[in-house]
Amino acid sequence: MAPYPYNNLELKPENVTILVVDDDPSIRHLLKAIVEQQGNKVLDAGSGKEALEIFDKNGADIVMTDLLMPEMDGIRLTQNLLERKPQLPIIVITGFADKEVAVNALRAGAYDIVEKPFEPEDVILPITRAMGKIRLETLLAQNIEELKSAQIALETAKNSLAEQVSKKTSELMQTNQELERRLKEVESAISQLKEFDRRKTEFIAMASHELRTPLAIMKTAISNLMAGIKGPLSPPQITALQVIDLDIDRFTTTINELLNLSKIESGQLTVYLEPANLPIIISHILQTLHEEIEKKKLQVDTKIPENLPPAFCDRDKTEHILLNIVGNAVKYLQEGGRMLITASPKDEFVEMSIADNGPGIAPDQLAIIFDKFKKIATTSKKIDGLGLGLAIAKEFANVQGGTIAVTSEVGKGSTFTVTLPSILREKATSTVPLKKIA
Ligand SMILES: Nc1ncnc2c1ncn2[C@@H]1O[C@H](COP(=O)(O)OP(=O)(O)OP(=O)(O)O)[C@@H](O)[C@H]1O
Ligand SMILES: [Mg+2]
């Protein structure tokens, strides 16, 4: 027999089998008739022994038994049945309506007691109640089953979650280890690169120093030769020496730039801040570039107010910055091009701008022209230079507390703006006039 044969909501009488036990056939038949009328299935037995056999064979949902029977009375039958099925509702029918009998039956586990003689309703009522009990127990059992399977599902989910967590954790640990390994590789690559970079900077510094001395000696020898110390020279010889002299100058400039770069990169840049007259520096630069300006027939205008406060800067470095920017304009301008150099005070700074109507710089290139070794094809002509000038100029401006900015339009020209602290700033911050910054 299935443990719970009933639908949990409806318990139809035809699904409930009642076993009627009485040694008196007339009462047995009467009970059978009442029960059948209720629609229940009925089995019947004439003795306790027969009742147990039928129960073992067919089972039953409710048992109605007489109390007084030969061989096995109702109380023993009740005990035997409950051993087989503890929750079985057993209704005991007794002719002794005394309390003691009723108490004994109930103690033995009987569910209810019906007294003889009985009316059909006296029997129907306990049956209905027993069916209610069955329904409740069925519901309870079903709920317990559901709870059990929910618990099993929960347990399974918990286990699979724990499994997943441990799998993910070990994956994560592996990834972590892999990352740590890679990090170490990267760190060692970086320190190797740093070491190479340091050696490169050291080499550039050393090579530049070594090259400057022979270049200076060569320059002196050329100047002596041109002065006729070793006898008079023919015009073609003088021209050849002039060309060599110019090349030596270019070479020296390049070496100086490399030396500057190595100082920047090794953090050895020092500045001497002092009041500086910018118009003098600008005119000095224009003098230096005079020949080239003349040769290209450039028109260079300056617009500098008389009351321009002195800058508070490193004069050599400022000259270097402006020489590079004005030199670039001269270098990249077409013949007959124009350049305007202006200067004006701006709060505690002096702002200088160098505007040209040269080829201009494309927007995507503007961002990289201050990077070292970046040369951009602005003209079809090959133009000398390492692409270091602006990178060094920017560092030189920054280290003095200044800035360099650029705006440009292809085909229209470029404007470089250099801002340096003015003497007013120095006064405002009231530091000593001559400063060395490492
Ligand atoms: N006034 C300008 N007009 C047009 N292009 C310019 C101007 N100034 C700079 N540039 C562009 O910016 C690039 C970088 O300038 P930078 O001064 O750093 O290098 P360079 O002049 O090429 O070489 P170096 O200064 O080392 O001799 C130049 O190659 C050039 O393409
Ligand atoms: Mg340059």
XYZ file of C-alpha atoms and ligand atoms in Angstrom:
470
model
C 0.000 0.000 0.000
C 1.317 3.444 -0.932
C 2.087 5.451 2.218
C -0.159 8.418 1.362
C -2.904 7.379 -1.044
C -4.930 10.561 -0.787
C -4.922 13.793 -2.591
C -4.024 16.382 0.008
C -7.109 18.539 -0.540
C -9.894 16.046 -1.050
C -10.271 12.763 0.724
C -13.020 10.958 -1.107
C -14.968 8.299 0.900
C -14.378 5.688 -1.840
C -10.647 6.082 -1.235
C -11.014 5.294 2.427
C -11.197 1.609 3.376
C -12.828 0.759 6.699
C -12.304 -2.599 8.326
C -15.284 -3.613 10.467
C -14.560 -6.277 13.134
C -17.311 -7.907 15.228
C -18.000 -11.503 16.200
C -21.740 -10.733 16.018
C -22.678 -11.013 12.323
C -25.812 -8.874 12.713
C -23.879 -5.936 14.152
C -21.132 -6.470 11.574
C -23.689 -6.259 8.789
C -25.332 -3.251 10.315
C -21.982 -1.458 10.559
C -21.098 -2.507 7.016
C -24.369 -1.123 5.728
C -23.887 2.221 7.459
C -20.319 2.564 6.231
C -21.167 1.538 2.676
C -23.931 4.085 2.617
C -21.315 6.682 3.434
C -19.522 5.585 0.249
C -16.503 4.072 2.000
C -14.977 0.763 0.973
C -15.634 -1.867 3.586
C -13.802 -5.004 4.674
C -15.068 -7.113 7.544
C -13.765 -9.707 9.935
C -15.472 -11.871 12.554
C -12.523 -12.047 14.953
C -9.384 -10.211 15.964
C -7.176 -12.812 14.313
C -9.084 -12.615 11.016
C -8.959 -8.826 11.235
C -5.152 -8.891 11.511
C -4.885 -11.229 8.502
C -7.106 -9.000 6.374
C -5.244 -5.906 7.531
C -1.883 -7.478 6.685
C -3.188 -8.483 3.283
C -5.259 -5.503 2.197
C -4.556 -2.797 4.709
C -7.195 -0.376 5.945
C -7.484 3.305 6.690
C -9.913 3.067 9.615
C -10.788 0.087 11.817
C -14.057 -0.274 13.756
C -13.871 -3.072 16.254
C -16.065 -4.622 18.877
C -14.514 -4.688 22.313
C -15.672 -8.022 23.616
C -14.653 -10.844 21.325
C -13.428 -14.357 22.043
C -9.690 -15.141 21.685
C -8.543 -11.577 20.951
C -10.552 -8.721 22.414
C -10.803 -5.227 20.945
C -8.064 -3.847 23.175
C -5.476 -6.428 22.087
C -6.518 -6.058 18.481
C -6.043 -2.323 18.875
C -2.554 -2.863 20.293
C -1.626 -5.266 17.466
C -2.930 -2.984 14.781
C -1.153 0.076 16.192
C 2.107 -1.870 16.238
C 1.629 -2.291 12.502
C 0.414 1.223 11.771
C 0.835 3.675 14.700
C -1.390 6.440 13.322
C -4.314 4.139 12.368
C -7.641 5.507 13.683
C -9.393 2.699 15.563
C -12.956 3.198 16.690
C -13.938 0.859 19.493
C -17.566 -0.227 19.828
C -18.596 -1.249 23.295
C -21.678 -2.404 24.996
C -20.263 -1.433 28.401
C -20.724 2.184 28.669
C -18.573 2.379 31.668
C -15.734 4.753 32.086
C -13.085 2.187 32.917
C -13.544 0.297 29.664
C -13.464 3.514 27.702
C -10.285 4.661 29.494
C -8.594 1.287 28.826
C -9.464 1.439 25.147
C -8.208 4.971 24.869
C -5.016 4.050 26.767
C -4.436 1.215 24.306
C -4.476 3.907 21.597
C -8.093 3.809 20.336
C -9.132 6.893 18.532
C -12.800 6.980 19.557
C -15.484 4.995 21.292
C -19.044 4.233 20.144
C -21.545 2.844 22.582
C -24.044 0.097 21.794
C -26.799 0.370 20.951
C -25.977 3.019 18.356
C -27.756 5.044 15.755
C -26.150 5.419 12.293
C -25.092 9.024 13.156
C -23.215 7.704 16.217
C -21.021 5.732 13.840
C -20.832 8.282 11.042
C -19.567 11.068 13.277
C -16.366 9.310 14.496
C -15.731 8.059 10.950
C -15.932 11.620 9.674
C -13.584 12.769 12.415
C -11.162 9.911 11.668
C -11.195 10.914 8.003
C -10.335 14.445 9.102
C -7.460 13.074 11.129
C -6.233 11.070 8.109
C -6.438 14.142 5.903
C -4.485 16.231 8.388
C -1.861 13.552 8.815
C -1.599 13.139 5.066
C -1.154 16.866 4.679
C 1.395 16.913 7.437
C 3.275 14.003 5.932
C 3.216 15.662 2.528
C 4.525 18.881 4.034
C 7.261 16.952 5.761
C 8.109 15.226 2.480
C 8.218 18.560 0.698
C 10.344 20.000 3.447
C 12.667 17.031 3.221
C 13.057 17.352 -0.525
C 13.514 21.112 -0.163
C 16.179 20.408 2.411
C 17.844 17.915 0.089
C 17.698 20.450 -2.757
C 19.137 23.069 -0.429
C 21.886 20.739 0.668
C 22.695 19.904 -2.967
C 22.716 23.599 -3.872
C 24.905 24.319 -0.866
C 27.327 21.597 -1.855
C 27.467 22.699 -5.460
C 27.933 26.298 -4.323
C 30.723 25.282 -2.013
C 32.241 23.301 -4.881
C 31.980 26.285 -7.219
C 33.407 28.613 -4.605
C 36.340 26.342 -3.983
C 36.865 25.887 -7.748
C 36.742 29.641 -8.340
C 38.999 30.235 -5.359
C 41.614 27.883 -6.672
C 41.282 29.412 -10.160
C 41.684 32.833 -8.609
C 44.685 31.705 -6.652
C 46.233 30.336 -9.816
C 45.544 33.588 -11.675
C 46.974 35.476 -8.761
C 50.109 33.400 -8.769
C 50.408 33.859 -12.531
C 49.932 37.624 -12.099
C 52.521 37.739 -9.355
C 54.946 35.851 -11.577
C 54.296 38.242 -14.460
C 54.591 41.235 -12.143
C 58.003 40.002 -11.057
C 59.013 39.590 -14.713
C 57.784 43.101 -15.512
C 59.522 44.498 -12.438
C 62.769 42.863 -13.410
C 62.353 44.070 -17.032
C 61.700 47.591 -15.737
C 64.740 47.562 -13.502
C 66.815 46.240 -16.408
C 65.462 49.005 -18.637
C 66.193 51.578 -15.940
C 69.710 50.273 -15.719
C 70.119 50.471 -19.533
C 68.653 53.964 -19.479
C 71.015 55.037 -16.716
C 73.980 53.619 -18.606
C 72.805 55.308 -21.814
C 72.543 58.678 -20.031
C 75.951 58.127 -18.485
C 77.395 57.224 -21.878
C 75.879 60.292 -23.555
C 77.254 62.536 -20.814
C 80.697 60.995 -21.048
C 80.829 60.909 -24.860
C 79.631 64.515 -25.099
C 82.322 65.706 -22.709
C 84.970 63.732 -24.550
C 83.893 65.166 -27.922
C 83.719 68.777 -26.824
C 87.455 69.073 -26.127
C 88.748 67.939 -29.569
C 86.035 70.091 -31.218
C 87.268 73.144 -29.302
C 90.858 72.349 -30.314
C 89.793 71.960 -33.963
C 87.942 75.264 -33.814
C 91.022 77.063 -32.448
C 93.237 75.462 -35.116
C 90.843 76.613 -37.873
C 90.709 80.119 -36.513
C 94.560 80.175 -36.361
C 94.801 78.910 -39.924
C 92.304 81.536 -41.120
C 94.291 84.204 -39.270
C 97.250 83.225 -41.476
C 99.460 81.848 -38.698
C 100.690 79.061 -40.999
C 101.036 81.360 -43.984
C 98.568 83.057 -46.348
C 95.540 81.063 -47.610
C 93.891 81.133 -50.991
C 90.160 82.166 -51.143
C 89.022 78.570 -51.903
C 91.027 77.360 -48.865
C 89.382 80.020 -46.669
C 85.905 79.012 -47.938
C 86.648 75.351 -47.183
C 87.771 76.228 -43.655
C 84.624 78.332 -43.110
C 82.465 75.348 -44.083
C 84.364 73.129 -41.650
C 84.009 75.789 -38.946
C 80.233 75.908 -39.449
C 80.015 72.120 -39.281
C 81.987 72.129 -36.045
C 79.496 74.684 -34.617
C 76.558 72.477 -35.610
C 78.261 69.450 -34.148
C 78.972 71.322 -30.915
C 75.310 72.424 -30.683
C 74.150 68.828 -31.118
C 76.552 67.584 -28.478
C 75.414 70.320 -26.089
C 71.799 69.311 -26.621
C 72.631 65.666 -25.880
C 74.444 66.788 -22.759
C 71.392 68.804 -21.692
C 69.187 65.784 -22.268
C 71.427 63.570 -20.171
C 71.332 66.147 -17.361
C 67.521 66.274 -17.532
C 67.218 62.500 -17.540
C 69.635 61.971 -14.687
C 67.963 64.701 -12.627
C 71.113 66.790 -12.595
C 69.616 69.921 -14.080
C 70.452 72.993 -12.024
C 69.122 76.517 -12.485
C 70.367 79.892 -11.282
C 67.423 82.195 -10.865
C 68.118 85.905 -11.123
C 66.422 89.004 -12.550
C 66.789 88.959 -16.345
C 66.045 91.598 -18.955
C 64.070 89.798 -21.633
C 64.347 92.465 -24.395
C 68.139 92.149 -24.156
C 67.961 88.355 -24.390
C 65.609 88.590 -27.385
C 67.804 91.062 -29.233
C 70.821 88.870 -28.532
C 68.992 85.916 -30.085
C 68.006 87.912 -33.137
C 71.657 88.920 -33.520
C 72.725 85.291 -33.345
C 70.188 84.362 -36.011
C 70.793 87.534 -38.000
C 72.580 85.877 -40.917
C 69.909 83.226 -41.425
C 67.118 85.816 -41.125
C 68.782 87.955 -43.757
C 69.427 84.999 -46.031
C 65.744 83.971 -45.991
C 64.608 87.603 -46.197
C 62.380 87.149 -43.180
C 60.448 90.013 -41.650
C 60.863 89.913 -37.868
C 58.939 92.397 -35.689
C 59.105 92.789 -31.932
C 56.457 94.374 -29.733
C 57.670 94.716 -26.172
C 56.309 97.333 -23.737
C 58.891 99.541 -22.062
C 57.562 98.826 -18.601
C 57.953 95.042 -18.974
C 59.133 93.781 -15.594
C 62.312 91.706 -15.606
C 61.824 87.964 -15.540
C 63.111 86.050 -12.556
C 64.789 83.176 -14.357
C 67.932 81.375 -15.388
C 69.329 83.595 -18.150
C 71.242 80.907 -20.037
C 68.329 78.525 -20.016
C 65.861 81.240 -21.023
C 68.140 82.204 -23.910
C 68.319 78.537 -24.845
C 64.502 78.240 -24.839
C 63.951 81.361 -26.935
C 66.811 80.541 -29.282
C 65.228 77.194 -30.012
C 61.724 78.573 -30.559
C 62.817 81.601 -32.612
C 65.374 79.353 -34.335
C 62.611 76.892 -35.229
C 60.509 79.716 -36.708
C 63.500 80.855 -38.776
C 64.203 77.247 -39.757
C 60.650 76.339 -40.782
C 59.554 79.670 -42.342
C 59.585 79.946 -46.116
C 61.651 82.680 -47.723
C 60.032 86.089 -47.100
C 58.049 84.730 -44.134
C 57.065 86.824 -41.115
C 57.596 86.497 -37.411
C 56.251 88.605 -34.546
C 57.791 88.455 -31.079
C 55.765 90.029 -28.268
C 56.153 90.159 -24.517
C 53.730 91.312 -21.838
C 53.313 91.089 -18.083
C 50.655 88.700 -16.844
C 50.010 88.740 -13.090
C 53.298 87.622 -11.564
C 54.569 86.231 -14.864
C 55.985 87.518 -18.114
C 54.460 86.061 -21.248
C 56.344 85.962 -24.524
C 54.875 84.807 -27.775
C 56.641 83.957 -30.977
C 54.189 83.855 -33.900
C 55.125 82.877 -37.432
C 53.234 82.476 -40.681
C 55.110 79.286 -41.528
C 53.778 75.824 -42.498
C 51.970 75.247 -39.181
C 51.650 71.951 -37.305
C 48.798 69.428 -37.697
C 46.580 69.014 -34.571
C 47.616 65.374 -33.978
C 51.281 66.369 -34.103
C 50.900 69.255 -31.664
C 50.690 66.891 -28.732
C 53.997 65.201 -29.540
C 56.291 68.001 -30.665
C 57.518 68.411 -27.090
C 58.525 64.746 -26.949
C 62.223 64.064 -27.409
C 63.474 62.936 -30.829
C 60.100 63.798 -32.444
C 60.499 65.438 -35.811
C 57.472 66.052 -37.910
C 57.402 66.312 -41.650
C 56.165 69.903 -41.843
C 57.949 70.679 -45.079
C 58.968 68.588 -48.017
C 62.565 69.741 -47.522
C 64.811 67.758 -45.198
C 65.654 70.025 -42.298
C 68.525 69.490 -39.861
C 67.922 68.726 -36.199
C 67.548 65.876 -33.741
C 64.039 66.781 -32.640
C 65.329 67.569 -29.179
C 65.004 71.358 -29.101
C 61.422 71.663 -27.836
C 61.732 68.754 -25.411
C 64.702 70.443 -23.749
C 63.081 73.896 -23.946
C 59.998 72.608 -22.125
C 62.083 71.035 -19.354
C 64.101 74.242 -19.080
C 60.899 76.287 -18.754
C 59.333 73.929 -16.214
C 62.395 73.781 -14.028
C 62.258 77.587 -13.719
C 58.565 77.560 -12.803
C 57.473 78.497 -16.325
C 55.542 76.903 -19.174
C 55.552 76.567 -22.936
C 52.370 76.238 -24.998
C 51.638 76.167 -28.696
C 48.746 76.869 -31.027
C 49.015 76.224 -34.713
C 47.067 75.923 -37.917
C 48.397 74.080 -40.932
C 49.131 76.529 -43.750
C 48.692 79.571 -41.522
C 51.462 79.418 -38.966
C 52.299 78.664 -35.347
C 52.416 80.634 -32.105
C 54.603 79.456 -29.231
C 53.936 81.077 -25.852
C 56.596 81.011 -23.145
C 55.649 82.061 -19.628
C 58.286 82.718 -16.984
C 58.003 84.035 -13.432
C 58.569 87.784 -13.258
C 60.469 89.687 -10.613
C 57.064 90.484 -9.053
C 56.571 86.830 -8.261
C 59.990 86.655 -6.688
C 59.076 89.659 -4.501
C 55.717 88.153 -3.607
C 57.348 84.932 -2.454
C 60.266 86.959 -0.948
C 63.096 84.516 -1.515
C 66.744 85.416 -2.080
C 67.332 86.832 -5.574
C 69.962 84.305 -6.620
C 68.696 80.772 -6.395
C 70.098 77.471 -7.373
C 67.600 74.687 -7.847
C 68.688 71.133 -8.317
N 57.682 77.204 -35.867
C 57.436 75.994 -36.314
N 56.723 75.783 -37.445
C 56.468 74.553 -37.914
N 56.871 73.410 -37.300
C 57.563 73.527 -36.167
C 57.883 74.809 -35.600
N 58.582 74.612 -34.457
C 58.693 73.266 -34.309
N 58.092 72.608 -35.330
C 57.951 71.147 -35.499
O 58.216 70.549 -34.264
C 59.242 69.556 -34.379
C 60.050 69.534 -33.100
O 60.798 70.702 -32.925
P 62.179 70.623 -32.180
O 62.713 72.006 -32.035
O 61.979 69.826 -30.942
O 63.067 69.743 -33.128
P 63.914 70.162 -34.415
O 63.866 71.617 -34.590
O 63.368 69.315 -35.537
O 65.332 69.624 -34.043
P 66.375 70.292 -33.018
O 65.667 71.393 -32.317
O 66.766 69.184 -32.147
O 67.491 70.792 -33.868
C 60.050 70.007 -35.574
O 60.712 68.901 -36.196
C 58.992 70.609 -36.465
O 58.394 69.611 -37.244
Mg 64.460 73.023 -32.978
